[in-house]
PDB file of C-alpha atoms in Angstrom:
ATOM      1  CA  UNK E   1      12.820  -9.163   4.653  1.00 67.00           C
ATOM      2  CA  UNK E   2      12.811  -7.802   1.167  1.00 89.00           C
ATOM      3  CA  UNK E   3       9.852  -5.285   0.172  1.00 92.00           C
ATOM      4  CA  UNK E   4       7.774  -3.889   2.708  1.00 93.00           C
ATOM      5  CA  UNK E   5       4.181  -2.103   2.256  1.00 94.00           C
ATOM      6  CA  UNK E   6       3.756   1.139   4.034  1.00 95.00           C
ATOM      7  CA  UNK E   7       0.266   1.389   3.130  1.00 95.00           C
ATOM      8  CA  UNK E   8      -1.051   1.461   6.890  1.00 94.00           C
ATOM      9  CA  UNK E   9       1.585   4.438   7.266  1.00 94.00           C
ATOM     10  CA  UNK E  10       0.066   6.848   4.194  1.00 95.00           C
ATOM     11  CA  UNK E  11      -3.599   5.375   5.262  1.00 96.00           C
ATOM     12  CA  UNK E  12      -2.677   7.070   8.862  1.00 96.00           C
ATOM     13  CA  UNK E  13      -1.446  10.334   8.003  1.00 96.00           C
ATOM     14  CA  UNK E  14      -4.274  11.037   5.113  1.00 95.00           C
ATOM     15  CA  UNK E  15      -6.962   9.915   7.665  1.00 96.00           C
ATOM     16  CA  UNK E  16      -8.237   6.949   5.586  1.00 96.00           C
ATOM     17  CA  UNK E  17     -10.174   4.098   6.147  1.00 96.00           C
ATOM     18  CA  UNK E  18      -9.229   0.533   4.516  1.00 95.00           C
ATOM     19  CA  UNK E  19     -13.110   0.362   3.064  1.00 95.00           C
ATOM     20  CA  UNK E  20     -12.319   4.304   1.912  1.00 96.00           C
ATOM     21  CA  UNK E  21      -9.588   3.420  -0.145  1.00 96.00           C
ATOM     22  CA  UNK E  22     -10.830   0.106  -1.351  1.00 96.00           C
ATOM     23  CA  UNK E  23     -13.378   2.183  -2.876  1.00 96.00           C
ATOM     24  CA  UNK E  24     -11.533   4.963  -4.589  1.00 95.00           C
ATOM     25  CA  UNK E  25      -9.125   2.396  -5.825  1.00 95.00           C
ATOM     26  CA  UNK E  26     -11.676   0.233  -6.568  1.00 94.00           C
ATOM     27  CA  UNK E  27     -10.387  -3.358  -5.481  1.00 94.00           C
ATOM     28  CA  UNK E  28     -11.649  -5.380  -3.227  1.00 95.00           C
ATOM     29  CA  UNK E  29     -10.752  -4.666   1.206  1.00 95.00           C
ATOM     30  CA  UNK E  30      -9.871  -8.589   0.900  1.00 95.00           C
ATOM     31  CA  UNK E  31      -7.113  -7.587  -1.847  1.00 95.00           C
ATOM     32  CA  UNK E  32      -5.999  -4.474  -0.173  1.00 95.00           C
ATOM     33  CA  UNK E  33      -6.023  -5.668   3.125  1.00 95.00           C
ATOM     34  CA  UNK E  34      -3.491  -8.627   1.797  1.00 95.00           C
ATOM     35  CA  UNK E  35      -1.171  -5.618   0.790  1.00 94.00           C
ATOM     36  CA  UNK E  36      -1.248  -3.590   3.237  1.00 93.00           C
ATOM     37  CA  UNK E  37      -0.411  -6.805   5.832  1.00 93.00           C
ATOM     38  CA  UNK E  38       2.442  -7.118   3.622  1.00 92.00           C
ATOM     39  CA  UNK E  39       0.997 -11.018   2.495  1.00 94.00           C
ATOM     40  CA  UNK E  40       0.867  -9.843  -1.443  1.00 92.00           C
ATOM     41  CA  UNK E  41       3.514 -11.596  -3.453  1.00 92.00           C
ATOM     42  CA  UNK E  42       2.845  -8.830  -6.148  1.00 93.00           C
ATOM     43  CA  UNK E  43       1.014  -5.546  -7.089  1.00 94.00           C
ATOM     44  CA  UNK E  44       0.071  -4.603 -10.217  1.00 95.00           C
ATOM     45  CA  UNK E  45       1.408  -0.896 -11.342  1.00 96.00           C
ATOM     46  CA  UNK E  46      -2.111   0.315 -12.278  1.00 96.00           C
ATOM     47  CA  UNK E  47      -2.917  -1.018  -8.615  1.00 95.00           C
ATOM     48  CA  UNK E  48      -0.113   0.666  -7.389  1.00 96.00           C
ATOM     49  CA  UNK E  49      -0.858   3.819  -9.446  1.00 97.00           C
ATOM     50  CA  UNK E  50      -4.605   3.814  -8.268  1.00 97.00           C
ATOM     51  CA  UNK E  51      -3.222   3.935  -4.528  1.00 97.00           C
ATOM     52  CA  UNK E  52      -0.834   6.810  -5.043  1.00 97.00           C
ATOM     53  CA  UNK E  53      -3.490   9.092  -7.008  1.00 97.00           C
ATOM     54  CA  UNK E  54      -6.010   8.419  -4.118  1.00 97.00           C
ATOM     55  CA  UNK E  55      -3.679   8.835  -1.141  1.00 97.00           C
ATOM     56  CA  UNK E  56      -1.872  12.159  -2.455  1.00 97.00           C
ATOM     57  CA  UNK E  57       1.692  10.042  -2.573  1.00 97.00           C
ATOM     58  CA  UNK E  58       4.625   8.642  -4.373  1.00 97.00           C
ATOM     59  CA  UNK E  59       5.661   5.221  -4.770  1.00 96.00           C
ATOM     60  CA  UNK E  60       8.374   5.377  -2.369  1.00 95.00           C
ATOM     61  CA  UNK E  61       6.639   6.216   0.495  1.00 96.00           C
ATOM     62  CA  UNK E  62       4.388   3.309   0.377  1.00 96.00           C
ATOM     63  CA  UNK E  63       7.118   0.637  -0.690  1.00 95.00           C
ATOM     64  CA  UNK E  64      10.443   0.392   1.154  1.00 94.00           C
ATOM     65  CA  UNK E  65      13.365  -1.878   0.620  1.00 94.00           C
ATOM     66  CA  UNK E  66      14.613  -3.437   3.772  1.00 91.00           C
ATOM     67  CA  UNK E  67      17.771  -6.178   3.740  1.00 90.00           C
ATOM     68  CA  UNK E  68      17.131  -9.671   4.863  1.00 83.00           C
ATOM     69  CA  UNK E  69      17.776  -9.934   9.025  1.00 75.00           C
ATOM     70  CA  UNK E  70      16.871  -5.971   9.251  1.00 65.00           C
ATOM     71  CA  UNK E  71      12.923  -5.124  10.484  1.00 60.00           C
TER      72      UNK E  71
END
């Protein structure tokens, strides 16, 4: 499976809305909705870094590493 997004998971527990944090990151719900659906093929670290400062959180628990055949 390779790299999983977690964002729905932070989004939960800091009681945020997809159109909340498209605005404080300021990218697009299109974009962000892509990632958090785990469709993005990439993320850019000041994306990345935008989405930690706004939901309070590290890296790690957004992005998780799971082995092929594991889900």
């Amino acid at each position: 499976m390779g790299i999983v997004v977690n964002l729905d998971v932070m989004m939960a527990k800091r009681k945020m809305s997809l159109g909340e944090l498209a605005q404080k990151v300021d990218i697009t719900m299109a974009n962000l909705s892509i990632l958090k659906n785990n469709k993005a093929r990439a993320v850019r670290f000041s994306t990345l870094e935008a989405i930690c400062k706004a939901l309070d959180c590290q890296p790690g628990d957004i992005l998780e590493y799971v082995p092929d055949g594991e889900e």
